[in-house]
Coordinates of C-alpha atoms in Angstrom, one line a residue:
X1 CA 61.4 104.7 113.9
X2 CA 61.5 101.4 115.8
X3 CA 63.3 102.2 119.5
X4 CA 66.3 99.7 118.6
X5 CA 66.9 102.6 115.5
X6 CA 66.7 105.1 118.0
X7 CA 68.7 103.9 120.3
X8 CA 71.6 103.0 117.8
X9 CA 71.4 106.5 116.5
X10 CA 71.4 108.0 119.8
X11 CA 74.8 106.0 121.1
X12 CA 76.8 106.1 117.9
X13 CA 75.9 109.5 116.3
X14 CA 78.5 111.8 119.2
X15 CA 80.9 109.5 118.5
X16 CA 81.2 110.2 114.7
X17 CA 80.7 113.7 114.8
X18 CA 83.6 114.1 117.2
X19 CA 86.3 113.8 114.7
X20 CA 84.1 116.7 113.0
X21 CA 84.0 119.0 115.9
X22 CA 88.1 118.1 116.2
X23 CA 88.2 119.1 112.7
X24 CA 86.8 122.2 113.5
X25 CA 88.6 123.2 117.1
X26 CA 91.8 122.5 115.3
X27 CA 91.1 124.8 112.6
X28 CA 90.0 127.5 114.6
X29 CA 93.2 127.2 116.9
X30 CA 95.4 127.1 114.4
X31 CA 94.3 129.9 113.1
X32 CA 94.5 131.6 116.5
X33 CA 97.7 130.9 117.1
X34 CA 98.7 132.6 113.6
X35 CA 96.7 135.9 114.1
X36 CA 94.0 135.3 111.7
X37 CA 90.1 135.0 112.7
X38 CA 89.5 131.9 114.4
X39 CA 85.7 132.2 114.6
X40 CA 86.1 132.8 110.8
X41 CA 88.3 129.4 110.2
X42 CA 86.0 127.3 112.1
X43 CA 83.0 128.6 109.5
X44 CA 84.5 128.1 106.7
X45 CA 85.7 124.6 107.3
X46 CA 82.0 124.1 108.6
X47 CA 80.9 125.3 105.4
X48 CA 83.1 123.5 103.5
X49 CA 81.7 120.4 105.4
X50 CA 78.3 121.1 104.7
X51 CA 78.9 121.4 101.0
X52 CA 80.8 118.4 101.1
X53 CA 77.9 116.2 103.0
X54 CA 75.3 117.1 100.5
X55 CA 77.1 116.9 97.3
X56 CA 78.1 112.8 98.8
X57 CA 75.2 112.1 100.6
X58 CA 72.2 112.5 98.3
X59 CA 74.4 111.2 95.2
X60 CA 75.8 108.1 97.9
X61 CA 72.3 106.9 99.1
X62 CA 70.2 107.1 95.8
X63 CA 72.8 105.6 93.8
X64 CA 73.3 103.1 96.3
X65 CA 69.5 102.3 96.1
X66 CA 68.6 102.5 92.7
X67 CA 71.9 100.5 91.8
X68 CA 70.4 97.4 94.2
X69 CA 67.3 97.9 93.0
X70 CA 68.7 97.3 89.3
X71 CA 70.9 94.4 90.4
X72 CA 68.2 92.0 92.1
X73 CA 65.9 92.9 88.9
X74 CA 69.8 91.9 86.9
X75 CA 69.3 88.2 89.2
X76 CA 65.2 87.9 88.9
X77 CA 64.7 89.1 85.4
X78 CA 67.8 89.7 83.8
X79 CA 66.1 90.2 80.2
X80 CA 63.5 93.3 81.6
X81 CA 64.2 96.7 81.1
X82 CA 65.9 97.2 84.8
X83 CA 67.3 93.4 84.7
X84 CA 69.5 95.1 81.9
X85 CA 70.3 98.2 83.3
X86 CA 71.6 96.5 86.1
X87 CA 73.8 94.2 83.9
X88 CA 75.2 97.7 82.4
X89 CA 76.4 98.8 86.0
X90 CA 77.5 95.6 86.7
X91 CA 79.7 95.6 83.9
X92 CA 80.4 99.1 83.7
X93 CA 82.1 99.6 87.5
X94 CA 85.6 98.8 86.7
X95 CA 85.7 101.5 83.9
X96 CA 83.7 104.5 85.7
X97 CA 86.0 105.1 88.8
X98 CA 85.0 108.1 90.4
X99 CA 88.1 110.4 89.4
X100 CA 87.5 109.5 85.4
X101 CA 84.0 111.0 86.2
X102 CA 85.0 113.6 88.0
X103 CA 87.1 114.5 84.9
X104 CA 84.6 114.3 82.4
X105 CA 82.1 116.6 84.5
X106 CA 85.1 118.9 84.5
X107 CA 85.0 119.0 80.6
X108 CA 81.4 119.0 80.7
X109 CA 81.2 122.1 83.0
X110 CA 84.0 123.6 81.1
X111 CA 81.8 123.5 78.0
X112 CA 79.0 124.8 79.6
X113 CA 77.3 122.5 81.5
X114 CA 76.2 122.9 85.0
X115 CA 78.4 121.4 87.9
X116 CA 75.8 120.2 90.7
X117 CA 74.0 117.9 88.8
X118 CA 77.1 116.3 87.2
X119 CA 79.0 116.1 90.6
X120 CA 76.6 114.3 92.0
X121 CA 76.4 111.7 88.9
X122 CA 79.9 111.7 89.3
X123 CA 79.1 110.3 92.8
X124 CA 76.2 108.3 92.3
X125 CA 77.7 106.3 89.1
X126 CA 79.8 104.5 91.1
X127 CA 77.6 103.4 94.2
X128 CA 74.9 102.2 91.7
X129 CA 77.7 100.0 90.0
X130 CA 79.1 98.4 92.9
X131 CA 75.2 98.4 95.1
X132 CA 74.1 96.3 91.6
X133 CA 77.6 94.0 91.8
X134 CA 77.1 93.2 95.3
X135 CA 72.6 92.6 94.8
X136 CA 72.7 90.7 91.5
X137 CA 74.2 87.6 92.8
X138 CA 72.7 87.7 96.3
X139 CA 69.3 87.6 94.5
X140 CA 70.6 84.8 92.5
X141 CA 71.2 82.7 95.7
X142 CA 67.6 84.3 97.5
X143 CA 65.4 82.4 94.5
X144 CA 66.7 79.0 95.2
X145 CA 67.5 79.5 99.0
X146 CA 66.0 77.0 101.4
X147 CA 64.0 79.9 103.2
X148 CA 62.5 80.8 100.2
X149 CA 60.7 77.3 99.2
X150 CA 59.5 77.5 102.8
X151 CA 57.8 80.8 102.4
X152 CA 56.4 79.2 99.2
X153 CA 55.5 75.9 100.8
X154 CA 53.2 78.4 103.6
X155 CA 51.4 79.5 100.4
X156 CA 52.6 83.1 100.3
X157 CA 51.9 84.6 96.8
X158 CA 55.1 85.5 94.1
X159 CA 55.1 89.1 95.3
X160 CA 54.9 88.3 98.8
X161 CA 57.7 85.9 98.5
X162 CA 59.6 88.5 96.5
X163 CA 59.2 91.6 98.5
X164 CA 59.5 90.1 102.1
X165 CA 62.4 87.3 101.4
X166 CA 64.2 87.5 97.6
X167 CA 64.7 91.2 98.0
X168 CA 65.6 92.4 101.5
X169 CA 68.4 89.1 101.0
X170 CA 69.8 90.7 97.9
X171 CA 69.9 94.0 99.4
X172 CA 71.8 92.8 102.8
X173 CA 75.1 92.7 101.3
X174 CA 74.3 96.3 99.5
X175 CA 73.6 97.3 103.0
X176 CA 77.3 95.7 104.6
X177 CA 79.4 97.1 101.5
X178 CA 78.3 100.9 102.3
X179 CA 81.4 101.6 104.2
X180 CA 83.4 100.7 101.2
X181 CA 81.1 102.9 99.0
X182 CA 81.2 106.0 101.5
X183 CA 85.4 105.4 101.3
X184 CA 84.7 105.1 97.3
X185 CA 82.4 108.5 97.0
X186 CA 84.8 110.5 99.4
X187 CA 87.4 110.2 97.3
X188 CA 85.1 110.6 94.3
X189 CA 84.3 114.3 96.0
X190 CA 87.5 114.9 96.1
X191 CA 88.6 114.7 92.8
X192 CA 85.1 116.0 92.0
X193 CA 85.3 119.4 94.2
X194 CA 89.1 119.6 93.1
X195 CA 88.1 120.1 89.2
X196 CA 85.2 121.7 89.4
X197 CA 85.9 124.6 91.7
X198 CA 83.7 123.8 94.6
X199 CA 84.6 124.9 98.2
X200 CA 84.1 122.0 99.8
X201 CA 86.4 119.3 102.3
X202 CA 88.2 118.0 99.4
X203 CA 89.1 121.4 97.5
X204 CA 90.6 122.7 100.5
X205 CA 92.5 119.6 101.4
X206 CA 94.0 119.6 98.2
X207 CA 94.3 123.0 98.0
X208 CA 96.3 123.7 101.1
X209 CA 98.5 120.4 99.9
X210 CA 99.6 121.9 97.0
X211 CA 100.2 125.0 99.0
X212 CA 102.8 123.0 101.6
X213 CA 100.1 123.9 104.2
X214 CA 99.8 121.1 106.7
X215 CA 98.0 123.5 109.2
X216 CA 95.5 123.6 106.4
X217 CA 95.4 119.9 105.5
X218 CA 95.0 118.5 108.9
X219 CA 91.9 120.0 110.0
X220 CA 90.1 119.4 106.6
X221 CA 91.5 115.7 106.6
X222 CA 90.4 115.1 110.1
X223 CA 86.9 116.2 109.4
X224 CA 86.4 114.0 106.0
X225 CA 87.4 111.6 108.4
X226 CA 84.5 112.3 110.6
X227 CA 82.2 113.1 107.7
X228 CA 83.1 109.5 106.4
X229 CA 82.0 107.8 109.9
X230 CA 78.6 109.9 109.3
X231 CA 77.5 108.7 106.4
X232 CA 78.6 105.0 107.5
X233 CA 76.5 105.3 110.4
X234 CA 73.8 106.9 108.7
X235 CA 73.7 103.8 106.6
X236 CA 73.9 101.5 109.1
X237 CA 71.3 102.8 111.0
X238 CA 69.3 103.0 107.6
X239 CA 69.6 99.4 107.0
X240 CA 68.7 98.3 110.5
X241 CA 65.7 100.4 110.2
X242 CA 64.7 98.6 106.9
X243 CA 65.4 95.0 108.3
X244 CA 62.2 95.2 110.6
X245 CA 60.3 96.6 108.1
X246 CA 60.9 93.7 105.6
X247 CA 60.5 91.3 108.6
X248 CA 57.0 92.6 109.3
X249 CA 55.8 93.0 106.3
X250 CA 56.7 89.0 105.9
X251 CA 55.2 88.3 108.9
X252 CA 51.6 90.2 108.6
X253 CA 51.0 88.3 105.7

């Protein structure tokens, strides 16, 4: 991990897991201050987060990356196999939001399907739809950009060009839309953990909501709002890691 990645992840990680660790205190204090177990209110929100982080995470980041993956091949080869699969999540995004998903899994699961791998296509769906909106036209742009005839012109092969210029351009605004697509797959889990009976952030937030409970809503709100931060940073710090990687593969040729 270059030292710039290091150092990113080093200064901005405390800072987003605060809100978490609020999340928590606040949980167990209120609980405290009502006679129940405190120690056993701060696990069970920390549970609840952990359930929530990898049902979003793993469904966030690989449908994030195979969606950009299909939307540059949409811009390079839009006749191919994964040129047209990325013109199918480009057109499908607007009618698979995340709650109509979550919805269907709920049927699915109700007819005897099982819930983990459909929550997380749930999740993934719509990150791979708006990572291939955001790529196809930015690799559009990359094959008749300036920088790219001048990579051509220093007689780097197709590939080269492709790999080390076309692609990491069509992935950069993948890579600045995440925050919107962490915001899009937290509400996803929501609705996702809501219908399918899993204990995680969202459940309880809407669970204690329906209840009248704001002691129980604040803490599990305060900590998706942490968890969100997370996962951009995460991101973030993923795509800064992958900048220098494209930059020196470029540059070794």
């Amino acid at each position: 991990m270059p030292r710039t990645v290091a150092s990113r992840l080093i200064d901005t990680l405390p800072v987003t897991l605060l809100p978490i660790a609020a999340g928590i205190v606040l949980a167990s204090a209120l609980a405290w201050a009502t006679g129940l177990d405190a120690l056993g209110a701060a696990r069970g929100l920390l549970a609840a987060l952990g359930l929530t982080f990898l049902l979003i995470a793993p469904a966030l980041f690989l449908g994030a990356a195979l969606g950009a993956l299909a939307g540059a091949w949409a811009g390079l080869a839009p006749q191919t196999g994964s040129g047209l699969a990325g013109r199918a999540l480009i057109a499908a995004g607007p009618l698979l939001p995340g709650f109509l998903l979550a919805a269907f899994a709920a049927l699915a699961v109700r007819a005897g399907a099982a819930a983990a791998p459909l929550a997380w296509a749930a999740l993934a769906l719509p990150a791979a739809c708006q990572a291939a909106r955001l790529a196809r036209p930015a690799m559009t742009e990359a094959l008749t950009s300036d920088a790219l005839r001048m990579a051509e012109g220093f007689g780097l092969d197709d590939r080269a060009v492709l790999r080390h210029h076309a692609l990491p351009a069509a992935l950069a605004p993948v890579l600045a839309g995440f925050a919107n697509a962490t915001l899009a797959a937290l509400a996803g889990a929501v609705a996702v953990e809501s219908l399918l009976d899993l204990p995680g952030l969202g459940a309880r937030l809407i669970d204690a909501a329906r209840a009248g409970s704001t002691s129980g809503a604040l803490p599990a709100l305060i900590a998706l709002g942490g968890l969100a931060g997370l996962l951009t940073t995460l991101g973030t710090i993923l795509g800064a890691w992958l900048q220098p990687l494209a930059g020196s593969g470029g540059r070794g040729r």
